[in-house]
Amino acid sequence: MDEFEIISRYFATATSPRPDVVIGIGDDAAVLETRAGHQLVVTTDMLAEGIHFPTATEPDAVGHKALAVNLSDLAAMGAEPAWATLSIALPAVDPDWLEGFVDGFARLALEHGVALIGGDTVRGPLTISVQLIGWVPRGRALRRDGARVGDDIFVSGALGDAALALVAADKRMDIAASDVDHVRRALDRPTPRVREGIALRELASAAIDISDGLTADLGHILTASGAGATVSLPRVPVSEVYARARDAGLGWGPAVCGGDDYELCFTAAPERSAGVHAAMRVLGTPVTRVGTIEGAPGLRIVDSEGKRVDFDAAGYDHFRRSRR
Ligand code: ADP
Ligand code: MG
């Protein structure tokens, strides 16, 4: 199979129909229709096998995740996704792998109305780079620098399952087989919070997606906003599976410092709190208030008695991997 057959048989099928694609895959470049009163939002993320996903991850999980991590970045901007490009290095032409990959990619692309408009295909160690382009109404993008003293800090969904999956995969902890399935799903097939991000445009003061762990990513909001925060550890939302592992000795480390959650962390003025809860209820998405933005710089994580808990302490480091 040559490069052009691979493109037409596999990648050209991984797309949603969109009227704003004038020319898609097949010419020297794509031609797109723009939208009045809107701004383009552009992101790209690269995944390398063995670094961003474990070697021998199911191909459809790789396809899903390659698009999901980019959708998550647009979600954190409050943007509506539209077009993607896909650059991929393949070690060999493996039809089963390509079929699985395209399946995972296409399913998520259809769910979010994303058209695949081009890319590049080369031979090399398995590496995937997706660029995603979307829209926001002019001036309405959610940013990292808008948090204000007194704002509530919220997190969507639950944290730590993906990090727990890596702990389980490395046999650093024994967990039940059905629990492994649950956390492996969180690691391989994260749910990008696209609809949530769009709904938060009119509600949140700042937002970020949690790809590198709550402490690191909330830290980016604090730095950009010139603020600090206190987060209450018992409020950090975790799944039942995570809670079992936490109580069996895992602790809070992976939920607070782990990565790959792809949930949203956002801030909102207290008077927007009811609106935030109502908007997330409509979408069926859990949302939890975990803390408050404060003037004093730095992130303080406190236990139920208000005592500081230090997550940079050695003890938690073995849950961190030098993956990035
Ligand atoms: P060129 O040599 O002009 O750069 P290519 O042979 O690289 O063209 O690609 C031919 C067409 O296929 C282009 O429209 C390109 O965007 C598209 N394409 C190539 N690889 C991919 C891919 N992995 N996914 C989607 N489209 C692709
Ligand atoms: Mg090319």
CSV table of C-alpha atoms and ligand atoms in Angstrom, one decimal:
chain,number,residue,atom,x,y,z
A,1,MET,CA,0.0,0.0,0.0
A,2,ASP,CA,1.5,3.4,-0.9
A,3,GLU,CA,1.0,6.7,0.9
A,4,PHE,CA,-1.9,7.8,-1.3
A,5,GLU,CA,-3.8,4.5,-0.8
A,6,ILE,CA,-3.3,4.8,3.0
A,7,ILE,CA,-4.6,8.4,2.9
A,8,SER,CA,-7.7,7.6,0.7
A,9,ARG,CA,-8.5,4.3,2.3
A,10,TYR,CA,-8.1,5.3,6.0
A,11,PHE,CA,-7.6,9.0,6.8
A,12,ALA,CA,-9.9,10.5,4.2
A,13,THR,CA,-12.8,8.6,5.9
A,14,ALA,CA,-12.1,9.9,9.4
A,15,THR,CA,-14.2,13.1,9.0
A,16,SER,CA,-17.5,14.8,9.6
A,17,PRO,CA,-19.2,16.6,6.7
A,18,ARG,CA,-19.0,20.4,7.1
A,19,PRO,CA,-20.3,23.0,4.7
A,20,ASP,CA,-17.4,25.4,5.6
A,21,VAL,CA,-14.9,23.0,4.1
A,22,VAL,CA,-14.4,24.2,0.5
A,23,ILE,CA,-11.5,22.0,-0.2
A,24,GLY,CA,-10.5,19.2,2.2
A,25,ILE,CA,-8.1,16.2,1.8
A,26,GLY,CA,-6.7,15.7,-1.7
A,27,ASP,CA,-5.4,19.0,-2.9
A,28,ASP,CA,-2.1,20.8,-1.9
A,29,ALA,CA,-3.9,22.6,1.0
A,30,ALA,CA,-7.3,22.9,2.5
A,31,VAL,CA,-9.6,25.9,1.8
A,32,LEU,CA,-12.0,26.9,4.5
A,33,GLU,CA,-14.9,29.4,4.9
A,34,THR,CA,-14.5,31.8,7.8
A,35,ARG,CA,-17.3,33.1,10.1
A,36,ALA,CA,-18.2,36.7,10.7
A,37,GLY,CA,-18.0,38.0,14.3
A,38,HIS,CA,-15.8,35.1,15.4
A,39,GLN,CA,-12.2,34.4,16.2
A,40,LEU,CA,-10.2,31.3,15.3
A,41,VAL,CA,-8.8,29.2,18.1
A,42,VAL,CA,-5.9,27.0,17.1
A,43,THR,CA,-4.2,24.2,19.1
A,44,THR,CA,-1.9,21.3,18.5
A,45,ASP,CA,-0.7,18.4,20.5
A,46,MET,CA,1.8,15.6,19.7
A,47,LEU,CA,1.6,12.1,21.1
A,48,ALA,CA,4.6,9.7,21.0
A,49,GLU,CA,4.3,6.0,21.7
A,50,GLY,CA,5.8,5.0,25.0
A,51,ILE,CA,5.8,8.6,26.2
A,52,HIS,CA,2.2,9.9,25.9
A,53,PHE,CA,0.5,6.5,25.7
A,54,PRO,CA,1.9,3.1,26.8
A,55,THR,CA,3.4,0.9,24.0
A,56,ALA,CA,0.8,-1.5,22.6
A,57,THR,CA,-2.2,0.7,23.5
A,58,GLU,CA,-5.3,-0.3,21.5
A,59,PRO,CA,-5.2,1.5,18.2
A,60,ASP,CA,-8.7,2.9,18.6
A,61,ALA,CA,-7.7,4.4,21.9
A,62,VAL,CA,-4.7,6.0,20.3
A,63,GLY,CA,-7.0,7.5,17.6
A,64,HIS,CA,-9.5,8.7,20.2
A,65,LYS,CA,-6.8,10.2,22.5
A,66,ALA,CA,-5.0,12.0,19.7
A,67,LEU,CA,-8.1,14.0,19.0
A,68,ALA,CA,-9.4,14.1,22.6
A,69,VAL,CA,-6.4,15.9,24.0
A,70,ASN,CA,-6.8,18.6,21.3
A,71,LEU,CA,-10.6,18.9,21.9
A,72,SER,CA,-9.8,19.3,25.6
A,73,ASP,CA,-7.5,22.3,24.8
A,74,LEU,CA,-10.3,23.9,22.7
A,75,ALA,CA,-12.8,23.1,25.5
A,76,ALA,CA,-10.6,25.0,28.0
A,77,MET,CA,-10.8,28.0,25.7
A,78,GLY,CA,-14.6,27.8,25.4
A,79,ALA,CA,-14.2,27.2,21.7
A,80,GLU,CA,-16.4,25.2,19.3
A,81,PRO,CA,-14.2,22.7,17.3
A,82,ALA,CA,-14.4,22.7,13.5
A,83,TRP,CA,-11.4,21.4,11.6
A,84,ALA,CA,-8.4,19.1,12.3
A,85,THR,CA,-5.2,18.1,10.5
A,86,LEU,CA,-3.4,14.9,11.3
A,87,SER,CA,0.3,14.3,10.8
A,88,ILE,CA,1.4,10.8,11.6
A,89,ALA,CA,4.6,8.8,11.5
A,90,LEU,CA,4.0,5.1,11.1
A,91,PRO,CA,6.7,2.4,11.7
A,92,ALA,CA,4.9,0.1,9.2
A,93,VAL,CA,1.7,-0.2,7.2
A,94,ASP,CA,-0.5,-2.3,9.4
A,95,PRO,CA,-4.1,-2.4,8.1
A,96,ASP,CA,-5.6,-3.6,11.4
A,97,TRP,CA,-3.8,-0.9,13.3
A,98,LEU,CA,-4.8,1.8,10.8
A,99,GLU,CA,-8.5,0.6,10.9
A,100,GLY,CA,-8.6,0.8,14.7
A,101,PHE,CA,-6.9,4.1,14.8
A,102,VAL,CA,-9.2,5.7,12.2
A,103,ASP,CA,-12.2,4.2,14.0
A,104,GLY,CA,-11.3,5.8,17.4
A,105,PHE,CA,-10.5,9.1,15.7
A,106,ALA,CA,-13.6,9.2,13.5
A,107,ARG,CA,-16.0,8.4,16.2
A,108,LEU,CA,-14.9,11.3,18.3
A,109,ALA,CA,-14.7,13.6,15.2
A,110,LEU,CA,-18.3,12.8,14.3
A,111,GLU,CA,-19.5,13.3,17.9
A,112,HIS,CA,-18.0,16.8,17.8
A,113,GLY,CA,-18.6,17.7,14.2
A,114,VAL,CA,-14.9,17.9,13.4
A,115,ALA,CA,-13.8,17.7,9.7
A,116,LEU,CA,-10.4,16.2,9.0
A,117,ILE,CA,-9.1,18.6,6.3
A,118,GLY,CA,-5.5,17.4,5.7
A,119,GLY,CA,-2.3,16.2,7.2
A,120,ASP,CA,0.9,14.4,6.4
A,121,THR,CA,1.9,10.7,6.4
A,122,VAL,CA,5.5,9.5,6.8
A,123,ARG,CA,7.4,6.4,8.0
A,124,GLY,CA,9.0,6.6,11.4
A,125,PRO,CA,8.5,5.7,15.1
A,126,LEU,CA,4.8,5.9,15.9
A,127,THR,CA,4.1,9.6,16.5
A,128,ILE,CA,0.9,11.5,16.0
A,129,SER,CA,0.4,15.2,15.8
A,130,VAL,CA,-3.1,16.7,15.5
A,131,GLN,CA,-3.9,20.3,15.0
A,132,LEU,CA,-7.4,21.4,15.8
A,133,ILE,CA,-9.0,24.7,14.8
A,134,GLY,CA,-12.3,26.1,16.2
A,135,TRP,CA,-14.3,29.2,16.8
A,136,VAL,CA,-15.3,31.6,19.6
A,137,PRO,CA,-17.5,34.6,19.3
A,138,ARG,CA,-15.1,37.6,19.1
A,139,GLY,CA,-13.5,38.3,22.5
A,140,ARG,CA,-15.3,35.5,24.3
A,141,ALA,CA,-12.4,33.0,24.6
A,142,LEU,CA,-11.9,31.6,28.1
A,143,ARG,CA,-8.4,32.5,29.3
A,144,ARG,CA,-6.0,31.5,32.1
A,145,ASP,CA,-5.5,35.1,33.3
A,146,GLY,CA,-9.0,36.0,34.4
A,147,ALA,CA,-9.2,34.6,37.9
A,148,ARG,CA,-10.0,37.2,40.6
A,149,VAL,CA,-9.7,37.2,44.4
A,150,GLY,CA,-12.8,35.6,45.9
A,151,ASP,CA,-13.6,33.5,42.8
A,152,ASP,CA,-14.7,29.9,43.4
A,153,ILE,CA,-12.5,27.2,41.9
A,154,PHE,CA,-14.3,24.3,40.2
A,155,VAL,CA,-13.3,21.0,38.7
A,156,SER,CA,-15.4,18.9,36.3
A,157,GLY,CA,-15.8,15.1,36.6
A,158,ALA,CA,-13.3,13.2,38.8
A,159,LEU,CA,-9.5,13.3,39.0
A,160,GLY,CA,-6.8,10.7,39.4
A,161,ASP,CA,-8.2,7.7,37.5
A,162,ALA,CA,-5.7,8.0,34.6
A,163,ALA,CA,-2.8,8.3,37.0
A,164,LEU,CA,-4.1,5.3,38.9
A,165,ALA,CA,-4.2,3.3,35.7
A,166,LEU,CA,-0.4,3.9,35.3
A,167,VAL,CA,0.2,3.0,38.9
A,168,ALA,CA,-1.7,-0.3,38.3
A,169,ALA,CA,0.0,-0.9,35.0
A,170,ASP,CA,3.4,-0.6,36.6
A,171,LYS,CA,2.2,-3.1,39.3
A,172,ARG,CA,3.0,-0.5,42.0
A,173,MET,CA,-0.4,-1.3,43.5
A,174,ASP,CA,-2.8,-4.3,43.3
A,175,ILE,CA,-6.3,-3.3,42.3
A,176,ALA,CA,-9.3,-5.5,41.3
A,177,ALA,CA,-9.6,-6.4,37.6
A,178,SER,CA,-12.9,-4.5,37.2
A,179,ASP,CA,-11.3,-1.4,38.8
A,180,VAL,CA,-8.4,-1.7,36.3
A,181,ASP,CA,-10.9,-1.6,33.4
A,182,HIS,CA,-12.5,1.5,34.8
A,183,VAL,CA,-9.2,3.4,35.2
A,184,ARG,CA,-7.7,2.1,32.0
A,185,ARG,CA,-10.7,3.6,30.2
A,186,ALA,CA,-10.1,7.0,31.8
A,187,LEU,CA,-6.4,6.8,30.6
A,188,ASP,CA,-7.1,5.6,27.1
A,189,ARG,CA,-10.4,7.3,26.3
A,190,PRO,CA,-10.7,10.6,28.1
A,191,THR,CA,-13.9,12.6,27.6
A,192,PRO,CA,-13.0,16.1,26.4
A,193,ARG,CA,-15.4,18.6,28.1
A,194,VAL,CA,-16.2,20.5,24.9
A,195,ARG,CA,-19.9,21.3,25.6
A,196,GLU,CA,-19.0,22.3,29.1
A,197,GLY,CA,-16.3,24.7,27.9
A,198,ILE,CA,-18.8,26.4,25.6
A,199,ALA,CA,-21.4,26.6,28.3
A,200,LEU,CA,-18.8,28.2,30.7
A,201,ARG,CA,-18.0,31.1,28.3
A,202,GLU,CA,-20.5,33.3,29.9
A,203,LEU,CA,-19.8,32.0,33.5
A,204,ALA,CA,-16.2,31.3,34.1
A,205,SER,CA,-13.5,33.9,34.8
A,206,ALA,CA,-10.6,31.6,33.8
A,207,ALA,CA,-10.2,28.0,32.7
A,208,ILE,CA,-7.6,25.4,31.9
A,209,ASP,CA,-7.8,21.7,31.1
A,210,ILE,CA,-6.1,19.3,33.5
A,211,SER,CA,-3.5,17.5,31.5
A,212,ASP,CA,-0.5,17.7,33.9
A,213,GLY,CA,-2.3,17.4,37.2
A,214,LEU,CA,-4.5,19.8,39.3
A,215,THR,CA,-1.6,21.4,41.2
A,216,ALA,CA,0.4,22.2,38.0
A,217,ASP,CA,-2.6,23.3,35.9
A,218,LEU,CA,-4.3,25.3,38.6
A,219,GLY,CA,-0.9,26.8,39.2
A,220,HIS,CA,-0.9,28.1,35.6
A,221,ILE,CA,-4.2,29.9,36.2
A,222,LEU,CA,-2.7,31.4,39.4
A,223,THR,CA,0.5,32.5,37.7
A,224,ALA,CA,-1.3,34.0,34.7
A,225,SER,CA,-3.9,35.7,37.0
A,226,GLY,CA,-1.3,37.0,39.5
A,227,ALA,CA,-3.2,35.3,42.4
A,228,GLY,CA,-3.0,32.4,44.8
A,229,ALA,CA,-5.5,29.8,46.1
A,230,THR,CA,-6.5,27.5,48.8
A,231,VAL,CA,-7.9,24.1,47.8
A,232,SER,CA,-9.6,21.7,50.2
A,233,LEU,CA,-8.2,18.2,49.7
A,234,PRO,CA,-11.3,16.3,50.9
A,235,ARG,CA,-13.3,18.2,48.2
A,236,VAL,CA,-11.2,17.0,45.3
A,237,PRO,CA,-13.6,14.8,43.3
A,238,VAL,CA,-12.5,11.2,42.7
A,239,SER,CA,-14.3,8.1,41.4
A,240,GLU,CA,-15.4,5.3,43.7
A,241,VAL,CA,-12.7,3.2,42.2
A,242,TYR,CA,-10.1,5.8,43.1
A,243,ALA,CA,-11.5,6.3,46.6
A,244,ARG,CA,-11.1,2.5,47.2
A,245,ALA,CA,-7.4,2.7,46.1
A,246,ARG,CA,-6.9,5.9,48.1
A,247,ASP,CA,-8.1,4.2,51.3
A,248,ALA,CA,-6.0,1.1,50.5
A,249,GLY,CA,-2.9,3.2,50.7
A,250,LEU,CA,-2.7,5.1,47.4
A,251,GLY,CA,-3.5,8.4,49.1
A,252,TRP,CA,-4.3,11.7,47.3
A,253,GLY,CA,-1.1,12.0,45.2
A,254,PRO,CA,-2.3,10.8,41.8
A,255,ALA,CA,-5.6,12.8,42.1
A,256,VAL,CA,-3.9,16.0,42.9
A,257,CYS,CA,-0.6,15.7,41.0
A,258,GLY,CA,-1.2,13.0,38.4
A,259,GLY,CA,-1.9,13.9,34.8
A,260,ASP,CA,-4.1,12.9,31.8
A,261,ASP,CA,-7.4,13.7,33.4
A,262,TYR,CA,-8.6,16.1,30.7
A,263,GLU,CA,-11.2,17.6,33.1
A,264,LEU,CA,-11.7,21.3,33.3
A,265,CYS,CA,-10.5,23.4,36.2
A,266,PHE,CA,-12.1,26.9,36.1
A,267,THR,CA,-12.9,29.8,38.3
A,268,ALA,CA,-16.0,31.9,38.6
A,269,ALA,CA,-17.3,34.8,40.7
A,270,PRO,CA,-19.4,33.5,43.6
A,271,GLU,CA,-22.6,35.1,42.1
A,272,ARG,CA,-22.1,32.8,39.1
A,273,SER,CA,-22.1,29.7,41.3
A,274,ALA,CA,-25.8,28.8,40.7
A,275,GLY,CA,-25.4,29.3,37.0
A,276,VAL,CA,-22.3,27.0,36.9
A,277,HIS,CA,-24.2,24.3,38.7
A,278,ALA,CA,-27.3,24.7,36.5
A,279,ALA,CA,-25.3,24.6,33.3
A,280,MET,CA,-23.4,21.5,34.3
A,281,ARG,CA,-26.6,19.8,35.5
A,282,VAL,CA,-28.1,20.3,32.0
A,283,LEU,CA,-25.1,18.6,30.5
A,284,GLY,CA,-25.2,15.8,33.1
A,285,THR,CA,-21.6,16.6,34.1
A,286,PRO,CA,-20.5,16.5,37.7
A,287,VAL,CA,-18.9,19.7,38.9
A,288,THR,CA,-17.3,20.3,42.3
A,289,ARG,CA,-16.2,23.5,44.0
A,290,VAL,CA,-12.7,22.7,45.4
A,291,GLY,CA,-11.4,26.0,46.7
A,292,THR,CA,-11.1,29.8,46.5
A,293,ILE,CA,-8.9,32.3,44.7
A,294,GLU,CA,-6.9,34.4,47.2
A,295,GLY,CA,-4.6,37.4,47.0
A,296,ALA,CA,-1.6,35.7,48.6
A,297,PRO,CA,0.5,34.0,45.9
A,298,GLY,CA,0.9,30.2,45.8
A,299,LEU,CA,-1.3,27.2,46.0
A,300,ARG,CA,-2.2,25.9,49.5
A,301,ILE,CA,-3.8,22.5,49.8
A,302,VAL,CA,-5.4,21.9,53.2
A,303,ASP,CA,-7.0,18.9,54.9
A,304,SER,CA,-10.4,18.8,56.7
A,305,GLU,CA,-8.9,20.6,59.7
A,306,GLY,CA,-7.4,23.4,57.5
A,307,LYS,CA,-3.9,22.0,58.0
A,308,ARG,CA,-1.5,22.4,55.0
A,309,VAL,CA,-0.7,19.2,53.0
A,310,ASP,CA,2.5,19.4,51.0
A,311,PHE,CA,2.3,17.5,47.7
A,312,ASP,CA,5.8,18.2,46.7
A,313,ALA,CA,7.0,16.1,49.6
A,314,ALA,CA,9.1,13.0,48.5
A,315,GLY,CA,6.5,10.2,49.2
A,316,TYR,CA,4.3,11.4,46.4
A,317,ASP,CA,7.1,11.6,43.8
A,318,HIS,CA,7.0,8.0,42.8
A,319,PHE,CA,3.6,8.5,41.5
A,320,ARG,CA,5.0,11.1,39.1
A,321,ARG,CA,6.6,9.9,36.0
A,322,SER,CA,9.0,11.9,33.9
A,323,ARG,CA,6.7,11.6,31.0
A,324,ARG,CA,6.9,15.2,29.8
B,1,ADP,P1,1.7,17.1,-0.6
B,1,ADP,O1,2.8,16.2,-1.2
B,1,ADP,O2,1.2,18.1,-1.6
B,1,ADP,O3,2.1,17.7,0.7
B,1,ADP,P2,0.5,14.8,0.5
B,1,ADP,O4,0.9,13.7,-0.4
B,1,ADP,O5,1.4,14.9,1.7
B,1,ADP,O6,0.5,16.1,-0.4
B,1,ADP,O7,-1.0,14.7,0.9
B,1,ADP,C1,-2.0,14.6,0.0
B,1,ADP,C2,-3.3,15.0,0.6
B,1,ADP,O8,-3.6,14.1,1.7
B,1,ADP,C3,-3.2,16.4,1.2
B,1,ADP,O9,-4.5,17.0,1.1
B,1,ADP,C4,-2.9,16.1,2.6
B,1,ADP,O10,-3.4,17.2,3.5
B,1,ADP,C5,-3.7,14.8,2.9
B,1,ADP,N1,-3.1,14.0,3.9
B,1,ADP,C6,-1.9,13.4,4.0
B,1,ADP,N2,-1.7,12.7,5.1
B,1,ADP,C7,-2.9,12.8,5.8
B,1,ADP,C8,-3.3,12.3,7.0
B,1,ADP,N3,-2.6,11.5,7.8
B,1,ADP,N4,-4.6,12.7,7.4
B,1,ADP,C9,-5.3,13.5,6.7
B,1,ADP,N5,-5.0,13.9,5.5
B,1,ADP,C10,-3.7,13.6,5.1
B,2,MG,MG,2.6,16.6,2.4
